[in-house]
CSV table of C-alpha atoms and ligand atoms in Angstrom, one decimal:
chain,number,residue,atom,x,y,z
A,969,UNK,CA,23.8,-6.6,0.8
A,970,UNK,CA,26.7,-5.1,0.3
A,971,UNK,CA,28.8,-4.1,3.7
A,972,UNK,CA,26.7,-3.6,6.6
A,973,UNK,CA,24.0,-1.7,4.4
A,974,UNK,CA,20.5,-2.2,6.0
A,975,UNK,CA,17.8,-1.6,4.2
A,976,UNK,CA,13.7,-2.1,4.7
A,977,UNK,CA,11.2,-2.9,2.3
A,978,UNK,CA,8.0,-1.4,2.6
A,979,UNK,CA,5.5,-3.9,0.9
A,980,UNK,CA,1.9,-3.0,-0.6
A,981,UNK,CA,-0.1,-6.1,-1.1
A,982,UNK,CA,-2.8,-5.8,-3.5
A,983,UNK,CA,-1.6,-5.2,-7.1
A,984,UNK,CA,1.5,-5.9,-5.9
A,985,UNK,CA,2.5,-9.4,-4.0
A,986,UNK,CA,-1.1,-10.7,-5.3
A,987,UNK,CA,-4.3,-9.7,-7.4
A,988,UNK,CA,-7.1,-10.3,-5.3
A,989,UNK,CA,-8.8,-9.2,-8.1
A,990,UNK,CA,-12.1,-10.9,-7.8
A,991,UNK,CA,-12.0,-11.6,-3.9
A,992,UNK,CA,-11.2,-7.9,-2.6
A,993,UNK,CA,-14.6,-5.9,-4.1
A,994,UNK,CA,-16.8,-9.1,-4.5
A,995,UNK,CA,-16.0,-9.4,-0.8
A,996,UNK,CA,-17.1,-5.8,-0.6
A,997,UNK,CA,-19.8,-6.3,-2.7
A,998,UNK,CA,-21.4,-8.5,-0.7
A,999,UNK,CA,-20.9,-7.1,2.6
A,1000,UNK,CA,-22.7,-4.3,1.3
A,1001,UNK,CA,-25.6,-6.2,0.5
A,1002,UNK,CA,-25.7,-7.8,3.7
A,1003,UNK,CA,-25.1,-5.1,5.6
A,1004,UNK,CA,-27.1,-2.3,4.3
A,1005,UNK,CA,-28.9,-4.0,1.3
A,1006,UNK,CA,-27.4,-1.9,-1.6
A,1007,UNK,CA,-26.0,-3.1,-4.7
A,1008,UNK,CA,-23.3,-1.3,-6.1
A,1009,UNK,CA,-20.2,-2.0,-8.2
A,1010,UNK,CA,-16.4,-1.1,-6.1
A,1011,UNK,CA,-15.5,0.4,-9.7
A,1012,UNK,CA,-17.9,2.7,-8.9
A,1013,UNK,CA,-15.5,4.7,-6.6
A,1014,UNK,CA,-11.6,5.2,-6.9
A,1015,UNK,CA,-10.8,2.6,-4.7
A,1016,UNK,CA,-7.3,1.2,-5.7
A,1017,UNK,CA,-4.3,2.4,-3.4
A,1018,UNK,CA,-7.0,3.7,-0.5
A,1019,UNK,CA,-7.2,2.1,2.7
A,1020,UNK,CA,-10.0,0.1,3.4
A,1021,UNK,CA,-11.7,2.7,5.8
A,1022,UNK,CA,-11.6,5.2,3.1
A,1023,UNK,CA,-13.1,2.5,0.9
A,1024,UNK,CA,-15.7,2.3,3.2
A,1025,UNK,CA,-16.5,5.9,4.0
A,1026,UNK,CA,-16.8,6.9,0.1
A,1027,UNK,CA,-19.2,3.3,-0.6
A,1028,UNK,CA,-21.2,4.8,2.4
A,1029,UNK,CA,-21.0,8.6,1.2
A,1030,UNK,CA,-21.4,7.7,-2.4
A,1031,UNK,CA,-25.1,5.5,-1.0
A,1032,UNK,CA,-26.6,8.2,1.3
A,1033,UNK,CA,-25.4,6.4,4.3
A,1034,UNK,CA,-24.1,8.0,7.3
A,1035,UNK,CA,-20.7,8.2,7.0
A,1036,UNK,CA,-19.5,7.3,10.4
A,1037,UNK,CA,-16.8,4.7,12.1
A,1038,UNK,CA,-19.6,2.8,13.3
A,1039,UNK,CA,-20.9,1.8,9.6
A,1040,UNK,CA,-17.9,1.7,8.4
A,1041,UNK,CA,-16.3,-0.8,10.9
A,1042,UNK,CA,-19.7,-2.6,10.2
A,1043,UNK,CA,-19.3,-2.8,6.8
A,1044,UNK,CA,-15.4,-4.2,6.9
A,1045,UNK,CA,-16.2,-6.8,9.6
A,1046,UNK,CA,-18.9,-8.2,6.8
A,1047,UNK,CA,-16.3,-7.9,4.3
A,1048,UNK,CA,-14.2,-10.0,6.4
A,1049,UNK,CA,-16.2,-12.5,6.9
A,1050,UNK,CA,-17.1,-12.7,3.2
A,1051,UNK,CA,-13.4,-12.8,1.9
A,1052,UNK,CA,-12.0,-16.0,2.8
A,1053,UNK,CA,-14.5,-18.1,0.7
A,1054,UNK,CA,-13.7,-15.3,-2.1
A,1055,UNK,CA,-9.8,-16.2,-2.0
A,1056,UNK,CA,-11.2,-19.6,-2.4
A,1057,UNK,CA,-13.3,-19.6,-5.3
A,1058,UNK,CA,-11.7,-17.2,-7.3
A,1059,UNK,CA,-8.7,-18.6,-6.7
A,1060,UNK,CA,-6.3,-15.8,-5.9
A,1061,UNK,CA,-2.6,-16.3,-6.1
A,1062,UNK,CA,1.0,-14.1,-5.5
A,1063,UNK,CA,1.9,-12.1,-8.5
A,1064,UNK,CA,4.4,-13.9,-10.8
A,1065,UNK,CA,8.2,-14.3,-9.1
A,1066,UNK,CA,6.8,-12.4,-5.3
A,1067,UNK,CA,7.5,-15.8,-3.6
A,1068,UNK,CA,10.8,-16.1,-5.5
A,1069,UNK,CA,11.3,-12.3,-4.0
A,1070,UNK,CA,10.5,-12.6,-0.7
A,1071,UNK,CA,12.5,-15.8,0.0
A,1072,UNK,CA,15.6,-14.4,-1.6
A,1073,UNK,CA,15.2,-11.0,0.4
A,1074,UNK,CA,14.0,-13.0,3.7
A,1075,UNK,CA,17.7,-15.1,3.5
A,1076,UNK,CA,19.8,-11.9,2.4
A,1077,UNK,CA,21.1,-10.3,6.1
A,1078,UNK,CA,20.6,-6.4,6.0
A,1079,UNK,CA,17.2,-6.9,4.2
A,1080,UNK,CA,14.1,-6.1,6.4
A,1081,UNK,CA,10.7,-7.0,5.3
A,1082,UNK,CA,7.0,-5.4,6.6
A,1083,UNK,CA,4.0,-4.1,5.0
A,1084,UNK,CA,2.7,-1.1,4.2
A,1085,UNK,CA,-0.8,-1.4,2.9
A,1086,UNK,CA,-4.6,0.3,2.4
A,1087,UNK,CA,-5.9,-3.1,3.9
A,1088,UNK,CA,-6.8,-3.3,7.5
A,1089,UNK,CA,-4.9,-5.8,9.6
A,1090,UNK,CA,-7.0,-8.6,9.4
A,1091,UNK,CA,-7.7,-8.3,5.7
A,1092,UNK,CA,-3.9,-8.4,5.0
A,1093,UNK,CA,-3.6,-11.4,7.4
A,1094,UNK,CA,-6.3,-12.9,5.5
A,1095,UNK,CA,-5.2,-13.0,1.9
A,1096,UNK,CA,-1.2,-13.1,2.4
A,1097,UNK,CA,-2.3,-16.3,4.9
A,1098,UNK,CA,-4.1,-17.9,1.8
A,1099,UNK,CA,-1.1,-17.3,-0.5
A,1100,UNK,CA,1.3,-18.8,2.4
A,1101,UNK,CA,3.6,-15.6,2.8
A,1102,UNK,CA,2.6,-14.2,5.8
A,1103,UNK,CA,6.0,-15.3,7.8
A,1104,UNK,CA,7.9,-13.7,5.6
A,1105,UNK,CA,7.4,-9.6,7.3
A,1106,UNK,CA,8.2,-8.6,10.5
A,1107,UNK,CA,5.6,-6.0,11.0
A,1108,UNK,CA,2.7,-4.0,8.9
A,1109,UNK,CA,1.6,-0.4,9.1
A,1110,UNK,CA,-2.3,-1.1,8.3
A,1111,UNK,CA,-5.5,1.0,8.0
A,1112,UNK,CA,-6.4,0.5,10.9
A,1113,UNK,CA,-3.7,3.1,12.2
A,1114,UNK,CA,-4.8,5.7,10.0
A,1115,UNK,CA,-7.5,6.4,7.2
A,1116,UNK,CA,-4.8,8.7,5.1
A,1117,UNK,CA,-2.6,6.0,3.5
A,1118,UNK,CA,0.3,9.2,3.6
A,1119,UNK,CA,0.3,8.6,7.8
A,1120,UNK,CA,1.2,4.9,7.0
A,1121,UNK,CA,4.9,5.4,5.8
A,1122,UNK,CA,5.6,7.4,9.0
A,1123,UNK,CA,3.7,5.0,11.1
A,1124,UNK,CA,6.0,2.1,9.5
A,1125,UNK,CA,9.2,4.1,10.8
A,1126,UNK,CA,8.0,4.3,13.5
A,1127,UNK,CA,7.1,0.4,14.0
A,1128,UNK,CA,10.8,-0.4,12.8
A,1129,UNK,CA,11.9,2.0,15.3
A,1130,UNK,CA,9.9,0.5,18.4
A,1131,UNK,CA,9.9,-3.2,16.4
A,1132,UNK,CA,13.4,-3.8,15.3
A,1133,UNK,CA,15.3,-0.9,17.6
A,1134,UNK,CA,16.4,0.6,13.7
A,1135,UNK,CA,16.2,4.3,12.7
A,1136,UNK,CA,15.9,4.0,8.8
A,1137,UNK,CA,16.7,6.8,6.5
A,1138,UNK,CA,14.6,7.6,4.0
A,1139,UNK,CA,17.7,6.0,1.7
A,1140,UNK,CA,17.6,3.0,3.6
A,1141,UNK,CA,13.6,2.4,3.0
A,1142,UNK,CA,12.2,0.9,-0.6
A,1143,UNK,CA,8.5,1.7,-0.8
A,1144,UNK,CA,6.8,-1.0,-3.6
A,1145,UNK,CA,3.7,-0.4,-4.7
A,1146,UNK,CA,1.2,-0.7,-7.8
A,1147,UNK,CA,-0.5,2.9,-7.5
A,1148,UNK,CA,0.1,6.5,-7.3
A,1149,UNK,CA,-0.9,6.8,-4.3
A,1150,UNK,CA,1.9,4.1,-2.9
A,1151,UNK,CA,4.1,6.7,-5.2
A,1152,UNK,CA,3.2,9.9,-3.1
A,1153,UNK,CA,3.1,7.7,0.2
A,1154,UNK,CA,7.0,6.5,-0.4
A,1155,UNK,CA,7.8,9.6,-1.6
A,1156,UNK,CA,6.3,11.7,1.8
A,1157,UNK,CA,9.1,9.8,3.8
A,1158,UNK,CA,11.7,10.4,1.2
A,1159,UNK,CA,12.1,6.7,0.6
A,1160,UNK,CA,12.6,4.9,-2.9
A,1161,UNK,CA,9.5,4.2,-4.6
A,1162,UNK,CA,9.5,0.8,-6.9
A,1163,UNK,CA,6.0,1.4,-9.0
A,1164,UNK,CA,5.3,-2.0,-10.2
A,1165,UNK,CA,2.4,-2.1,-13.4
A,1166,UNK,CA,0.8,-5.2,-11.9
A,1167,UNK,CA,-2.2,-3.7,-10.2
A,1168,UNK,CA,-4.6,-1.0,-12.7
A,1169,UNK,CA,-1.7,1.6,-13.4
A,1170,UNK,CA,0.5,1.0,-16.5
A,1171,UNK,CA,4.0,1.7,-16.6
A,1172,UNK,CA,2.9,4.8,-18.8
A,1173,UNK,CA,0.4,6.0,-16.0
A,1174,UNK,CA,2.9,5.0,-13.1
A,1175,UNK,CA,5.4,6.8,-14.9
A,1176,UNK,CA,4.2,10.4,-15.1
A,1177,UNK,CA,3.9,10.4,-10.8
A,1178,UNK,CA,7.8,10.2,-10.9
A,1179,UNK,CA,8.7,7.1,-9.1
A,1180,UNK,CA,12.3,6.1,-8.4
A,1181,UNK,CA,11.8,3.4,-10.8
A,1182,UNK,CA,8.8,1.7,-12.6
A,1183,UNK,CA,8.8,-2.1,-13.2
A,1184,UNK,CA,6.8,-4.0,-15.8
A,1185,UNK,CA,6.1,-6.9,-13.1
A,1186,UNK,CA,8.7,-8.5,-10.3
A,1187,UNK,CA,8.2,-11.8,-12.4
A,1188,UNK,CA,11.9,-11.1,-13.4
A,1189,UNK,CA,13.7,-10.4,-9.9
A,1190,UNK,CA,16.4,-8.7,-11.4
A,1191,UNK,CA,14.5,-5.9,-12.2
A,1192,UNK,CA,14.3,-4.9,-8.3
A,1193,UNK,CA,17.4,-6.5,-6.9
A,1194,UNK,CA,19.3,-4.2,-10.0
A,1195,UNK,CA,17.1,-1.9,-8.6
A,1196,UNK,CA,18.5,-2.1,-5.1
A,1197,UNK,CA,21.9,-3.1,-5.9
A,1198,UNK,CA,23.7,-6.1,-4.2
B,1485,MG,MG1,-1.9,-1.8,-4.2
């Protein structure tokens, strides 16, 4: 970074630092199965970009379930259980260049690295644990703080403030996501967003929610790092 410019990076995870394509609604999937015997697809609902509780209240809405905390933490501890073994066998893996990324940004001084992201805690532990990147952020705002992914940018000020004794300004914080919604979450802060067309939004798509810049993938770093400047 140039001068004493400090800067944080707000990271999404699915779509973005990995697909877990496959592991994500099959480990959904299932725990619905298990836990309340219904079959139903996750493409059934609009679930990219929502946090995992509201993935869970609109399976249980869109069922005739009660839609209540109880059934929905019941539902996510079965997904929990069920995903590991789903990261396994379906083989899920960071995005082309994110490891490249996040080692060049963990060695730069200035550059600060947490999460921001739909998936409860342990769910995020889970799948950036099986892709080996977990050291690499100093703190997440998760689900499990609020329902209403919009709370989770403020809630993520908030850790840096308590976390890492920083006050960011909205200029200082980069907000990289794969969905509108990581758009309109980035944007609620006034931070940059970085839309990156690696999760189920094209560039096109990403384009029209008026990001501070849209990406093709990060498997060219430049792309961000122009992005961000030096
Ligand atoms: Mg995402």
């Amino acid at each position: 970074m140039e001068g004493n410019r400090e800067i944080l990076l707000l990271w999404d995870i699915d779509g973005t630092l990995l697909s877990a394509e496959g592991a994500g609604p099959q480990a959904f999937e299932r725990a619905l199965w298990l836990q309340f015997g219904e079959r139903i697809q996750l493409s059934s609902i609009d679930w990219p970009g929502s946090t995992d509780f509201a993935i869970a209240y609109a399976l249980l809405e869109k069922l005739g379930w009660e839609v209540n905390r109880k059934n929905a933490r019941n539902l996510l501890d079965s997904y929990l259980e069920e995903l590991p073994g789903l990261l396994e066998s379906t083989r899920t893996k960071a995005n082309p260049g994110v490891l490249e990324l996040l080692e060049v940004f963990d060695r730069e001084s200035g550059v600060y690295q947490a999460l921001l992201t739909g998936n409860i805690q342990r769910g995020s532990q889970l799948k950036l644990g099986h892709i080996g990147v977990e050291h690499y952020f100093l703190f997440g705002a998760y689900a499990d703080y609020s329902d209403h992914r919009n709370d989770l940018g403020f809630h993520a000020l908030d850790l840096a403030r308590k976390r890492l004794g920083k006050d960011f300004s909205g200029d200082q914080v980069y907000v990289i996501g794969d969905t509108p919604k990581d758009i309109e979450c980035g944007k609620h802060i006034g931070a940059h967003t970085v839309a990156v067309a690696t999760g189920h939004h094209s560039v096109k798509e990403l384009a029209k929610h008026q990001p501070s810049v849209v990406l093709e993938s990060l498997a060219d770093p430049r792309g961000l790092r122009a992005y961000i400047g030096d």
